[in-house]
Steps between C-alpha positions, in 0.01 A plus 500: 500500500382394847122489528352779715162440666229767497483457878829694525320816383339754736155451347168526685380167639199500266726522194725223633196277552375569147842419353491167680152420370609588146800270532753785482773379734829611347577820315622518142833683451335831406270477802783414740709798392226756433249446780724600796583823316136568409380433855764739634351776285778533242440595136595209276575399142442127454603317185435131440337280242124464457358238736767549768262617773513879459124542556507330839812701590338839453158365598611405849690826527187697407262304725710488817465869599139550384272665756161324458311770692596776253303464176726712282741390230817401684677315218493529120629234258542606137505229233533517119195291410157413630585129490805543721309733735233231540766243592646738758158569654430128529839439664455787746151382594632149563777634724259736682246228574580495873510877545186681620292669229778601260352648182702465177370662181603464136495819289552407135374622166247300303258484794232754602627806686192549719516182710870565561425853624224363727739246651759771563239714672426215742870478585785270398837415652695393189455600136646294215466654157631597161653850475240638258195413710666599830589837349141537377366449855747751639400764246129447570555522874373149578840374628694663785865403548591761763513241782688242297798320658632284216514496119594186306604516134466142375639391162654847477686414179175421320329812629783700343467302175129581490557874540373544856783722624292821495202335670724353771657842558157663533383234746807508722486881510165457684652280773675614822874566478555279805396167356661167421549420130566148373588426139509150353608404152597186308758691294701817565505725191655850523162665558469324835796702634318820402178379664681401820690830515176699482282309742711294743705626796836327561358167380648163580561287191422126505587302187436127476673330207378149573440266211152435368315216674607153403258427221708403197433710191613362166599789273519471123607777262410516130666727244233645270433731210323799664257520207379149591478547876127425528539191284773387741261532794253273322773242438588497870135448592472221241800321651432538873123575520545654848193591705481750652773705335610864522652665191690816596521784250704820505226741384121530497501490119699177496269357766190569289660368181600171664160453666312555173724260312463227761123538510487479119699176511288302744662605829289623792695820575426824681702822518592693815659844471507827690253691281207268570206608716511356851183294456644344185830426678314334788303280263810392307684414822201308630478295179870421507506403868190278468644310198264653242792633294796302368745786430519839669689746276623774730733794541724507807329796666154346459608162637667645812323358804343219300462202735412181311618161616617223271602693187629227268727722291613855441575618147716808457368630170780755522780502758486773760792746497523450880634160617319547834167530317586182308554313827174638634314389185623143492453461875125491440536158340486184708409654832440307824805283441390372160742499203466799273567569133622829352521543123671813365501635146813698411539720194843619381459835678432319829822297516647750747199449726550123487867547593402716800262228619780244468730721705241548775420128511868402496450216253464466122156509340352194334429578134258296291414495129157646426495314166463168683165602647162438330401771255141520624260372765344165413189587706365808679654588837191541718477526878323244722248755631273780379375794706137577574436867584195558720365854532474490877747514786550585865263797476231247402602281795636230270762272651713228339288236675186634334657459157625150579151409618334637187742328264519161670135502609252634247757507219601142576877537453738268687695679774833428329382695193546830685826687546581835660217733596567874536226725635542879482248768595296481181617188313587137557737297281477122513736258325315204349645201318519578129273216385228595749513879465215533248281270709573706813421822314166369375397366839581829676319700231193281549527477879560718805770571756368547855155528346602789270568534129844631400646571158764240413747484214807305397807725495 
């Protein structure tokens, strides 16, 4: 496909300048086909793989017509998870950097309702949120969508999977009939047709079937006895010792069973599933992204929107019934052009799933003998970092630089001993090299940060 520059689009000069500063010169295929339609005001269904540029496509379409002088909600983006909503907010704010005084607010569960209501009262231009919390604000009268121009349903397939159809219906019923509706999805299950029929008007359909980016992924399949599935996961970890690694499970129960077994056998493993509290989910994701966890055992719904670079391997504890989900899972391995590794366990009842994956890929699968792998780990599989949790955050005026100063100054740690630092409103999480974590904990317990004492613990 011939490259299409962003300069061909009828975007405001400020947006064009920001795109240039961000290094966005040429559009991805989904952007090149969708953006002219979005900017012309058409309703749209966009389908393309994760990472293809959908967020920038609808982001530019949402930002271009915003009226900065009217402090009412002009655009609403619905997202299945808080993590994905946060990514969208960050992307929109980056794109809006050159526009005058554009206010973008995240409305997600797991965070206090009051500050969100106060921000809405002061006026916002764009709201990005999860259906449950957006519906909550509508019912309490803190959010007004009567002057809205555009609704975006992002990751619509996952919102359906997570049971948000009723909430979405309630929300859209509170928006003007004359509005633009954009729906983006990585896959196109039957429920999407129903959703589109209810909420979109004569939509254009844009489908991009491009291949995944050119980072080679080595796939290996292992035939197993289902009764020994967890044991098989341990044998894979003993052979490859991948860090970090994501192990995908089909159910919450399977997820918990695998996580417990790994932890009991010397593997640093955490579970991530849809029934966890938001604070617990945030902490697990922070530990995995800052290299304080070797294996994340997750269900598909919980891992949607997970953005972690450099995943060494993906283990399919059980094959997904949907080949598209399988491709999405293994695509998390070896990102940024690095080789990836995908290891799939296949019980007798899953042979049909393996055949479907072969058909979609268009090439035979590579089968390996599980019996040739080590029976057990010869040493614990521990991550390079541990996480310090500090009971203070943005509300206490703590910044990442303050934590770096406290740890490398009074605590005496070398600068290269610190990893990622995440500061939320009421807590800060700092990754510290494993062998220095106890020393860092003791020094912070005995010392001060910005002249104040804070409770500190190792997660």
